[in-house]
Coordinates of C-alpha atoms in Angstrom, one line a residue:
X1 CA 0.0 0.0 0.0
X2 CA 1.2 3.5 -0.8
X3 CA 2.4 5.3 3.0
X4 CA 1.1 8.5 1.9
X5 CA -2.7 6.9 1.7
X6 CA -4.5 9.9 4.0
X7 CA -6.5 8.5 7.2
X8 CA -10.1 8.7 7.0
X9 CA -10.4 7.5 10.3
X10 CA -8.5 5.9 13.4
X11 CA -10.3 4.5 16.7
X12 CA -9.9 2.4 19.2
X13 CA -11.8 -0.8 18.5
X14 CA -12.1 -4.3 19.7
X15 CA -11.3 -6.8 17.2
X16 CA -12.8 -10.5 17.2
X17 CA -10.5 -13.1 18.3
X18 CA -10.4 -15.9 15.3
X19 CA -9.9 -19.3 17.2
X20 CA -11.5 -18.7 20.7
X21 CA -13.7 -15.6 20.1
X22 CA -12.3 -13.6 23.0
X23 CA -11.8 -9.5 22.1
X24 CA -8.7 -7.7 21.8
X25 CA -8.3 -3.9 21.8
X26 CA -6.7 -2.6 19.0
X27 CA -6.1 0.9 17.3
X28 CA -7.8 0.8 14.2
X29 CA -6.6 3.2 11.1
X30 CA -8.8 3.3 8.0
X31 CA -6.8 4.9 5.0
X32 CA -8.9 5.6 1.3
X33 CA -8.3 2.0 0.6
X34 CA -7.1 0.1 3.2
X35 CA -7.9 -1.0 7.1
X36 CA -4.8 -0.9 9.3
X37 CA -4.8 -2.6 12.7
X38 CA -2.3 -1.9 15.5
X39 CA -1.9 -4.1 18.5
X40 CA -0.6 -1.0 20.5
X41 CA -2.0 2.8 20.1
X42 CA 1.9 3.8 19.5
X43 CA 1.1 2.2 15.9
X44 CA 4.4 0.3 15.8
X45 CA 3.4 -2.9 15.8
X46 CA 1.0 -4.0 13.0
X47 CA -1.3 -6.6 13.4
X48 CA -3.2 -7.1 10.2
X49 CA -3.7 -5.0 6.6
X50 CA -6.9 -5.1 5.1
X51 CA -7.5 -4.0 1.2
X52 CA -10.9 -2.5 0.8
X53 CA -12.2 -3.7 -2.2
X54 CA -15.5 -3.6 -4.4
X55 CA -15.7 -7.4 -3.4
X56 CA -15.7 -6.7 0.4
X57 CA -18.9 -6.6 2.5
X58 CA -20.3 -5.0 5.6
X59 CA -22.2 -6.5 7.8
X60 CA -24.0 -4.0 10.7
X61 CA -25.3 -5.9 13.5
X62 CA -27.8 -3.9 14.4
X63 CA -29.4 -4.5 17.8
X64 CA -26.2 -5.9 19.2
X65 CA -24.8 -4.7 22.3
X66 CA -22.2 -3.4 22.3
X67 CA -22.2 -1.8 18.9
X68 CA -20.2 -3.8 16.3
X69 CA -19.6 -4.8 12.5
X70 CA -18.2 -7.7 10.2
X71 CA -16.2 -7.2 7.6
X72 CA -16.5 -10.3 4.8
X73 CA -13.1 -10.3 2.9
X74 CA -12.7 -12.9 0.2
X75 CA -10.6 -15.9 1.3
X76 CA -10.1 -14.6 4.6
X77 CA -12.0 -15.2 8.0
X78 CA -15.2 -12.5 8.6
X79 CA -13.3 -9.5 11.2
X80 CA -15.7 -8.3 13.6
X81 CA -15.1 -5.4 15.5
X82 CA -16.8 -3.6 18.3
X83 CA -17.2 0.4 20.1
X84 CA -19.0 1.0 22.6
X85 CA -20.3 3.9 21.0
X86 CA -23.3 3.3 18.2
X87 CA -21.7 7.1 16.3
X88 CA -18.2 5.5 16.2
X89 CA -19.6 2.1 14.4
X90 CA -21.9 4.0 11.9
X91 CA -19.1 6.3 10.8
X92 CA -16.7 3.1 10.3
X93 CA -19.9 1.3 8.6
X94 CA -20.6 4.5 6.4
X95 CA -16.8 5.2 5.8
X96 CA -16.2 1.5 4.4
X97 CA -19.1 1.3 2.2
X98 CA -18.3 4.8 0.9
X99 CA -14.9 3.3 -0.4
X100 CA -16.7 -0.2 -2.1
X101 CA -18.7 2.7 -4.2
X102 CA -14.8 3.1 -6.2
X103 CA -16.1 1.3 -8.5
X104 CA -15.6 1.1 -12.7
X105 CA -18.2 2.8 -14.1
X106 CA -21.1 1.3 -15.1
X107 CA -24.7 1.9 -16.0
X108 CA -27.6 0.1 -18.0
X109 CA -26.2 2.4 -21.1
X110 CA -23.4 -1.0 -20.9
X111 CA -26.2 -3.5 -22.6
X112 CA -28.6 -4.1 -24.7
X113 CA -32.6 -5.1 -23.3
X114 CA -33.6 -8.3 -24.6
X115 CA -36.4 -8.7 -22.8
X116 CA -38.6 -9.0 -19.6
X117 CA -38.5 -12.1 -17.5
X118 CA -40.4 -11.0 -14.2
X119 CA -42.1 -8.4 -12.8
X120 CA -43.0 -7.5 -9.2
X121 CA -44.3 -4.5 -6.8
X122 CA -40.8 -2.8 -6.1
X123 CA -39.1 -3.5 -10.0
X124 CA -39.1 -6.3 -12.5
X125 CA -36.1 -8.1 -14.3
X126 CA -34.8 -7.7 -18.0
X127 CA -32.7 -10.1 -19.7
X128 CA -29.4 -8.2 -21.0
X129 CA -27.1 -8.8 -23.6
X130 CA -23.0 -6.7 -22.7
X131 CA -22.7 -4.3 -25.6
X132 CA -19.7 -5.9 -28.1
X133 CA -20.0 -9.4 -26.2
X134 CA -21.8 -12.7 -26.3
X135 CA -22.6 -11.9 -22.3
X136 CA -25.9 -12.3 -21.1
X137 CA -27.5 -11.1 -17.5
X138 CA -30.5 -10.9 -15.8
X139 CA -30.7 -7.8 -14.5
X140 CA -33.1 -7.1 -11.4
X141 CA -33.9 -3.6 -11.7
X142 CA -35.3 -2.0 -8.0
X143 CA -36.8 1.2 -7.6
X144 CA -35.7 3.1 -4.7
X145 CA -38.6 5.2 -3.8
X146 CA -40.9 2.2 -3.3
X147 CA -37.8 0.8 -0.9
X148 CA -37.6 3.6 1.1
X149 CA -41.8 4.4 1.2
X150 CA -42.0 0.8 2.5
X151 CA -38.7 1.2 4.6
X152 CA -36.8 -2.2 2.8
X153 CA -34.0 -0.5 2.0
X154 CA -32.4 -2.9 3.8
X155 CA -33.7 -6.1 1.9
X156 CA -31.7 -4.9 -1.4
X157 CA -28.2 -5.2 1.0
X158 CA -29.3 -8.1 2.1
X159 CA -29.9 -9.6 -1.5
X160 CA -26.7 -8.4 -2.7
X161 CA -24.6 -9.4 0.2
X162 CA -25.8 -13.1 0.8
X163 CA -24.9 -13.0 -3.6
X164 CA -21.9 -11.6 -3.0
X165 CA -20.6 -14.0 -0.6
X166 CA -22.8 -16.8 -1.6
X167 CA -20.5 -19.3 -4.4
X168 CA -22.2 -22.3 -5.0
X169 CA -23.4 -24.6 -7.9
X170 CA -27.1 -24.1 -7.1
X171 CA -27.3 -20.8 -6.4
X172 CA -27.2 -18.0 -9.2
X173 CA -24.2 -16.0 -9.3
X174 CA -24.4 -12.0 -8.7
X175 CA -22.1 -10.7 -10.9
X176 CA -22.4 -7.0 -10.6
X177 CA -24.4 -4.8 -8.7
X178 CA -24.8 -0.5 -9.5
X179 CA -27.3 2.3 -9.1
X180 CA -28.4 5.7 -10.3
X181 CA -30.2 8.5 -8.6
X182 CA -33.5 6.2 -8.9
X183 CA -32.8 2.7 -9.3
X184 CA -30.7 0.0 -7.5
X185 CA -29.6 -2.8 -10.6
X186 CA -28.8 -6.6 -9.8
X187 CA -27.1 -8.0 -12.3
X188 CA -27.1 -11.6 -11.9
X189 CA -25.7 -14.8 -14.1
X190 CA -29.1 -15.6 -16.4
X191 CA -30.9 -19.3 -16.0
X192 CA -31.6 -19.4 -19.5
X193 CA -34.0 -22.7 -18.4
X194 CA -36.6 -20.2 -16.9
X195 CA -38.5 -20.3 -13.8
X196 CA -39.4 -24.1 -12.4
X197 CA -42.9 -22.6 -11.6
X198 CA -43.5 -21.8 -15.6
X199 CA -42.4 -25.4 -16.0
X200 CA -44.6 -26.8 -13.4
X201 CA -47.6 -24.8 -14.8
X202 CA -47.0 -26.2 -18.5
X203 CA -46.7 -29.9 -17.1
X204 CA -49.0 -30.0 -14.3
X205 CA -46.5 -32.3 -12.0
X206 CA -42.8 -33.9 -12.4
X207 CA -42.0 -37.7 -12.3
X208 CA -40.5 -38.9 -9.4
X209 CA -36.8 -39.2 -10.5
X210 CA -36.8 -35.5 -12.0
X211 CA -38.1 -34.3 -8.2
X212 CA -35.6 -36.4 -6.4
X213 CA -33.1 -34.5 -8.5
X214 CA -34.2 -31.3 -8.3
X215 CA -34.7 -31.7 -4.1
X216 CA -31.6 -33.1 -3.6
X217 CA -29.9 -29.9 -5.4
X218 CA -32.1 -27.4 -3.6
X219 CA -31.7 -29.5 -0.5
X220 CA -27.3 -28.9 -1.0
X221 CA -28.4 -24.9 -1.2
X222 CA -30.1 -24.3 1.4
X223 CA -27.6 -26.4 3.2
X224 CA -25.1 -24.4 2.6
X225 CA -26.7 -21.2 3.1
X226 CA -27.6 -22.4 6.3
X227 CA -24.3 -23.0 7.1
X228 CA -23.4 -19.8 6.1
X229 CA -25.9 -18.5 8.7
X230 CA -28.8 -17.8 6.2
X231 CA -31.7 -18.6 6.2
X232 CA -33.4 -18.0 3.1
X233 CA -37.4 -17.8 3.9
X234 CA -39.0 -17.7 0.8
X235 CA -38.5 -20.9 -0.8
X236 CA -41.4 -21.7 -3.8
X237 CA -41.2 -22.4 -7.7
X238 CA -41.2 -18.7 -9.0
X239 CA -37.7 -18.7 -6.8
X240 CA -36.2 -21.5 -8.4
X241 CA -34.5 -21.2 -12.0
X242 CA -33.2 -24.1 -14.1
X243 CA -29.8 -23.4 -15.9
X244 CA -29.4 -24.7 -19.6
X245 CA -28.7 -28.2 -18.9
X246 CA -31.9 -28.6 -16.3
X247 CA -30.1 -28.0 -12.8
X248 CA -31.5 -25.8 -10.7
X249 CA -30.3 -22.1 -9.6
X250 CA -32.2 -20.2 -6.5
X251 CA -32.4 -17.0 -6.9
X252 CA -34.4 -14.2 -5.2
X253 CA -33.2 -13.0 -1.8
X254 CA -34.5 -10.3 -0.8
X255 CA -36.5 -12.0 2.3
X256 CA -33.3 -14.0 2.9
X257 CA -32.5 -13.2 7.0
X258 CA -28.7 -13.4 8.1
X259 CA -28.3 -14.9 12.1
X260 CA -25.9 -13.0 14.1
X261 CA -22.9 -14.8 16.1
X262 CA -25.5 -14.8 19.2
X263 CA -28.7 -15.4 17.3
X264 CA -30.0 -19.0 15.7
X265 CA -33.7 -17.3 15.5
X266 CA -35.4 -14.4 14.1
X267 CA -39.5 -13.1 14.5
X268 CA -40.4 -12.0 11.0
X269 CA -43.8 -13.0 9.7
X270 CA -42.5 -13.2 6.4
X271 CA -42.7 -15.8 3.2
X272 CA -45.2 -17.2 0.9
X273 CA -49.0 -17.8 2.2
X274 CA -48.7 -21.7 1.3
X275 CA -45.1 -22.6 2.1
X276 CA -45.3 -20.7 5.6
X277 CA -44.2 -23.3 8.6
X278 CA -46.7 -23.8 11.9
X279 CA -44.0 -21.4 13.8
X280 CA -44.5 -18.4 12.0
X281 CA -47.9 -18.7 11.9
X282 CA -48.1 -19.2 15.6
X283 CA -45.5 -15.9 15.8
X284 CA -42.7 -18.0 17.7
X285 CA -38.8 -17.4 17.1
X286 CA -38.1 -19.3 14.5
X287 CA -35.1 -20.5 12.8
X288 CA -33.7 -22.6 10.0
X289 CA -35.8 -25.9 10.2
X290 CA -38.5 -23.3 8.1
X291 CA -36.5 -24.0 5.0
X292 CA -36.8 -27.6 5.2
X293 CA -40.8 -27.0 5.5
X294 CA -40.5 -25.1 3.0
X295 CA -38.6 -27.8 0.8
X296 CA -41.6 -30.0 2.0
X297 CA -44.3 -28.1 0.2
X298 CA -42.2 -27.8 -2.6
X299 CA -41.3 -31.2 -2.8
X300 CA -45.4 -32.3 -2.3
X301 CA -46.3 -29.3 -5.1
X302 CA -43.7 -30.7 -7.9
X303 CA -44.9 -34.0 -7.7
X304 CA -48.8 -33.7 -7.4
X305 CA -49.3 -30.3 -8.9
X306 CA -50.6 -28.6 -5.8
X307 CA -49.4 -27.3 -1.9
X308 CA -50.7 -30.0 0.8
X309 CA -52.7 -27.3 2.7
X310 CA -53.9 -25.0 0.0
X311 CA -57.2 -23.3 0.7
X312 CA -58.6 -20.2 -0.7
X313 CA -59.6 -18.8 2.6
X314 CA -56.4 -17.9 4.2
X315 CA -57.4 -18.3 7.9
X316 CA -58.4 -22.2 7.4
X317 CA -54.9 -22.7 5.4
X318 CA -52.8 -21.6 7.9
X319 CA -55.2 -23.4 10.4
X320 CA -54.7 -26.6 8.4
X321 CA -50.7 -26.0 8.1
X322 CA -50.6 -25.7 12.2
X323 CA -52.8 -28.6 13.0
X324 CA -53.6 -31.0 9.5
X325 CA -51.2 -34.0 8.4
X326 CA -51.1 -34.0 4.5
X327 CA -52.8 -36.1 2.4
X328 CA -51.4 -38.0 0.3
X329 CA -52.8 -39.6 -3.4
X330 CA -53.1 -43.4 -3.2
X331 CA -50.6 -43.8 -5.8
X332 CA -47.4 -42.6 -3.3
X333 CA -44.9 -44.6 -2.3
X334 CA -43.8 -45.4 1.4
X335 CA -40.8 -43.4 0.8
X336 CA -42.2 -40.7 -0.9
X337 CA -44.7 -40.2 2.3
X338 CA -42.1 -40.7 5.2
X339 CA -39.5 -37.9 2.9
X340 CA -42.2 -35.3 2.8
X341 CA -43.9 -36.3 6.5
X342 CA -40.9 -35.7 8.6
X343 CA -40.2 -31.9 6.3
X344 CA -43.1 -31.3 7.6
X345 CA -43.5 -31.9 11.1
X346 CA -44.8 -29.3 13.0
X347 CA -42.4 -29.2 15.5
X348 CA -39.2 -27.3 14.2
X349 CA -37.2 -29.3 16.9
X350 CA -38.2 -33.0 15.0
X351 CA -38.2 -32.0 11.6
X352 CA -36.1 -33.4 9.6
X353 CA -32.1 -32.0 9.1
X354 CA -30.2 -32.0 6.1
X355 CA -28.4 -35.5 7.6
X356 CA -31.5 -37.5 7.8
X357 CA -32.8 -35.9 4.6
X358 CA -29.6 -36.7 2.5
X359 CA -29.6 -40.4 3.5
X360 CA -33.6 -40.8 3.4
X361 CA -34.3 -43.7 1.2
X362 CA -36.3 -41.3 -1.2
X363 CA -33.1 -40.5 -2.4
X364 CA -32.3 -44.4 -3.6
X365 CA -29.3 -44.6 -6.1
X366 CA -28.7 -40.7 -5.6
X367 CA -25.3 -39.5 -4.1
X368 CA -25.3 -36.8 -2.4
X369 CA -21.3 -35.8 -3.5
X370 CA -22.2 -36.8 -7.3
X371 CA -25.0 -34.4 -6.9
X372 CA -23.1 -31.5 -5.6
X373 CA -20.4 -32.2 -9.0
X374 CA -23.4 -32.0 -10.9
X375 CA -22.8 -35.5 -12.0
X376 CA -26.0 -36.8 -12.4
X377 CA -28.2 -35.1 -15.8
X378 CA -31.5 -34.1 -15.1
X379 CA -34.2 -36.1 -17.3
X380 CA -35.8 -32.8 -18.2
X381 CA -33.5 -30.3 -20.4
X382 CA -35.3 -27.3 -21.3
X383 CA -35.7 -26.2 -24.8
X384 CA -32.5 -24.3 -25.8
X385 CA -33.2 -20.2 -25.2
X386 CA -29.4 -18.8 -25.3
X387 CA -30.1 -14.9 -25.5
X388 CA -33.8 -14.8 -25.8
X389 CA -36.4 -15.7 -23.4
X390 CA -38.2 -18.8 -24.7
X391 CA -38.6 -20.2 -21.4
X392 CA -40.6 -17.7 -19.4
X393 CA -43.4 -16.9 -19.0
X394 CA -45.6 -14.5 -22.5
X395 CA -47.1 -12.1 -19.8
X396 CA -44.0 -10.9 -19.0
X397 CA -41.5 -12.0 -21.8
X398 CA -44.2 -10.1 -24.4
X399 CA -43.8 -6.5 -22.3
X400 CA -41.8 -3.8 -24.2
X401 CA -38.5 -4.1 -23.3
X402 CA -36.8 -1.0 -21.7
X403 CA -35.7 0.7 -18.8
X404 CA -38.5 2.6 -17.4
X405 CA -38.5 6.1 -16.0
X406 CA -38.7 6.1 -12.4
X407 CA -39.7 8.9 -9.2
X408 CA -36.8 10.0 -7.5
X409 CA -35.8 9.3 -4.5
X410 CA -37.2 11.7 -1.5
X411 CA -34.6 12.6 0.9
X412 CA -31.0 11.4 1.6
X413 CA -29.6 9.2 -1.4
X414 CA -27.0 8.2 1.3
X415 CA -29.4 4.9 2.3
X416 CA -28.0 2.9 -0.8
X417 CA -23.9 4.4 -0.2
X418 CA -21.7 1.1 -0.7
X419 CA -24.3 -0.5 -2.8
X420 CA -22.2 -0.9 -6.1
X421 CA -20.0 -3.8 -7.2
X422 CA -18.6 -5.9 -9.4
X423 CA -17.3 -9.7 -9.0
X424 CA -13.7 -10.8 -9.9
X425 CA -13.5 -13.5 -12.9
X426 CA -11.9 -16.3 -9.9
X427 CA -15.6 -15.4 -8.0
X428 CA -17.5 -16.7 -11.2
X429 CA -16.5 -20.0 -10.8
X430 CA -19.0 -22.2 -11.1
X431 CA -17.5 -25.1 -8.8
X432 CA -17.8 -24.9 -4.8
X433 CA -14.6 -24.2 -3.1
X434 CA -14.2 -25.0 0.4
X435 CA -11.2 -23.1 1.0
X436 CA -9.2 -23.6 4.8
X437 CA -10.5 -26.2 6.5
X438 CA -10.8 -24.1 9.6
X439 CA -12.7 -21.2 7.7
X440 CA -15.6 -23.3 5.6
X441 CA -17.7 -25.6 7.3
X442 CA -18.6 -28.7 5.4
X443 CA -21.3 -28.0 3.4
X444 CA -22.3 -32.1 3.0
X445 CA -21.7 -32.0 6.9
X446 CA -22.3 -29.2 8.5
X447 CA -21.3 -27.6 12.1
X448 CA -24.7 -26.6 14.2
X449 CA -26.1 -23.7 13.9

C-alpha cells in the first residue's frame, strides 16, 4: 500500500479473536483503501492489513450490544469489531461502504434489453445482452422510492450481500451490482432454463426421478446457506430457476435473514401464504428448520401439482398447516410419504435436518457428492433459449423491453452508499470451493447452527 494513503479515520476498537472468540483492543486506522490494525495505540506494531475492495462486505449488527460490525473479505475469515459507542460504528460502517462505491463505471447504457423475465411490486427483471459481447445477465432492476416508502431499504443489501458471498453450484451467481439517482440494478448470471414454476404450470406435475433431483440440489443450497448463517425464507417455484442443462439455480433474496454470532432465531412474519411453517404462523422465534418445511411443500407441489394445505380462505390454510397432516394420493410410495412427513413436522425441533434428509431412502441410487459435481443429468432439459427468453413466461416475456423512467428518491440518497459492485473473474467459478479447513464448514456435513 502506498504510506502516503491519507487517514479517513482511526479509533480504538475491539477486534474478534479468530480461534476462541475472545476480544482484543486494537487501534484501528482506516486509509482511502485500506484497514490498518495496530496491536498497540503507539502504531508500531501491526497486526493485520486489510485491502478495501468492491468485493468486500459489511455486515452491521444492528441491535447488538455493544455496537459492532463484520467485515466479509474474500478468502479470509469475517473481522468483527466492536465500540462502545453506536456514532463511532456508523461512521466506520458508512466510511467503508463509501470506499466499495470506487467502482468502474457502469450503468444500463453497458447493454442491450432483450427482454422481460419478471415483474414484481418494487421492479421487475430484464434479460441483458453486454454491448460488443456474447454476455448475457439478468438484471433485477429496483426502484428506490418504493424501498424507502416501505422502509426495505435494507432487503436490497441483504440480496446483494448473501450474492456476493454466496458461491455455489445451485445458487445463481451475482455478478455485478450498481445504481443511479432512482434505481438500484442486480445483475445476476441468467438461467436461460426459466422459472421451475413456468415449468410446473405447463406440465402439471414432475415424475419422481426429476423431483428427487431437483430436491436433492435445492436440498445442497439451502444447506449451505444455512451454514453460512442464512436462512433463506422464501422458498417456492417462482424462486427456483433451471440453468441450460436442467439444474437448478435459487435466486431471489430479498426475504433472505442473516443470524448474528449470538442469534439462531429471528421473529419475522415473512414468506409465501402456502409454504409458511406452523412457527411463524403461531408468531414464535423461529429458525432454519422453516426452509426444510419449505422444501416439503415444494417437494409435495412438484410431484402432485398442488401445496398440501392449499385453501382459498387464508385463515383455514394456515389453520390446516398448524394442525392438518397432509394427504397423500393413493398412488405414493412409502418413501415418498415418510421424505415429505418428517419436512413437515410441525415441531421445528423434529423435523427433519439436512443429515437425515440426504440419507432418506427417497433419495435411492442418488449421491449426495455426485450431486453436488453435478454428476447426475437431469431427465428434463429445457428447450435451448441462449439470448432470448423462450422459457418464461408470454405475460412478462411479451412487455416492451426497456428501462423505465422512475420517481426519485425523497430525501437522503446516502441509504444505498456502498451498494455498487462488481465480481472478480476467480468469484464466477462455477465449482464450490471450500477453502481452509478451519474457515468453511462442510457444506455435505455441516457444524450446528
Amino acid at each position: 500500500m502506498d504510506p502516503k494513503e491519507p487517514t479517513i479515520l482511526k479509533d480504538v476498537l475491539k477486534k474478534k479473536g479468530a480461534k476462541f472468540g475472545f476480544w482484543h483492543k486494537r487501534l484501528c486506522k482506516l486509509t482511502t483503501n485500506h484497514l490498518l490494525i495496530y496491536k498497540n495505540e503507539n502504531e508500531n506494531d501491526l497486526d493485520k492489513v486489510i485491502e478495501i475492495v468492491p468485493t468486500t462486505v459489511i455486515e452491521c449488527l444492528n441491535g447488538e450490544k455493544p455496537p459492532r460490525f463484520v467485515l466479509h473479505i474474500a478468502k479470509q475469515r469475517p473481522l468483527t469489531l466492536y465500540n462502545d459507542s453506536p456514532d463511532v460504528i456508523a461512521s466506520w460502517v458508512n466510511e467503508i461502504r463509501n470506499i466499495t462505491l470506487q467502482t468502474p463505471n457502469m450503468s444500463m447504457e453497458n447493454f442491450n434489453i432483450i427482454s422481460v423475465l419478471g415483474r414484481g411490486f418494487y421492479g421487475k427483471v430484464m434479460l441483458v445482452q453486454k454491448k460488443g459481447t456474447n454476455e448475457f445477465y439478468a438484471v433485477k432492476t429496483v426502484h428506490k422510492n418504493r424501498l424507502v416508502k416501505a422502509e426495505k431499504v435494507h432487503t436490497i443489501f441483504t440480496e446483494r450481500n448473501v450474492l456476493m458471498k454466496a458461491r455455489h453450484p445451485f445458487i445463481v451467481n451475482l455478478c455485478f451490482a450498481f445504481q443511479n439517482e432512482t434505481k438500484v440494478y442486480l445483475g445476476l448470471e441468467y438461467a436461460a432454463g426459466g422459472e421451475l414454476f413456468y415449468h410446473l404450470s405447463n406440465r402439471g406435475s414432475f415424475p419422481i426421478d426429476e423431483v428427487r433431483l431437483y430436491i436433492a440440489e435445492l436440498a445442497l443450497a439451502i444447506n449451505y446457506l444455512h451454514v453460512q448463517r442464512v436462512i433463506y425464507r422464501d422458498l417456492k417455484p417462482e424462486n427456483v430457476l433451471l440453468d441450460q442443462q436442467g439444474h437448478v439455480k435459487l435466486t431471489d433474496f430479498g426475504l433472505s435473514k442473516t443470524l448474528s454470532d449470538f442469534s439462531n432465531s429471528t421473529g419475522t412474519f415473512c414468506g409465501t401464504s402456502e409454504y409458511i411453517a406452523p412457527e411463524i404462523i403461531a408468531r414464535r422465534p423461529y429458525g432454519p428448520e422453516i426452509d426444510w418445511w419449505a422444501l416439503g411443500v415444494l417437494t409435495y407441489e412438484l410431484l402432485y401439482g398442488k401445496t398440501p394445505f392449499y385453501n382459498e380462505n387464508k385463515a383455514k390454510m394456515f389453520q390446516s398447516i398448524r394442525s392438518d397432516r397432509p394427504r397423500f394420493p393413493r398412488k405414493a410410495d412409502k418413501d415418498t410419504i415418510s421424505f415429505i412427513s418428517m419436512l413437515l413436522e410441525k415441531d421445528p425441533s423434529t423435523r427433519a435436518t439436512f443429515d437425515q434428509i440426504k440419507v432418506h431412502p427417497f433419495f435411492k441410487d442418488l449421491n449426495f457428492e455426485d450431486v453436488l459435481a453435478k454428476k447426475y443429468k437431469p431427465e428434463f432439459v429445457p428447450p435451448d433459449s441462449t439470448g432470448i427468453a423462450g422459457n418464461f413466461d408470454t405475460e412478462f416475456t411479451m412487455e416492451n423491453p426497456m428501462d423505465s423512467l422512475a420517481t426519485p428518491t425523497p430525501g437522503d440518497q446516502n441509504a444505498f452508499d456502498g451498494f455498487s459492485y462488481i465480481a472478480g473473474a476467480n468469484e464466477l467459478s462455477e465449482s464450490y470451493s471450500e477453502g481452509d479447513e478451519e474457515d468453511q464448514p462442510s457444506i455435505l456435513n455441516p457444524t450446528e447452527m
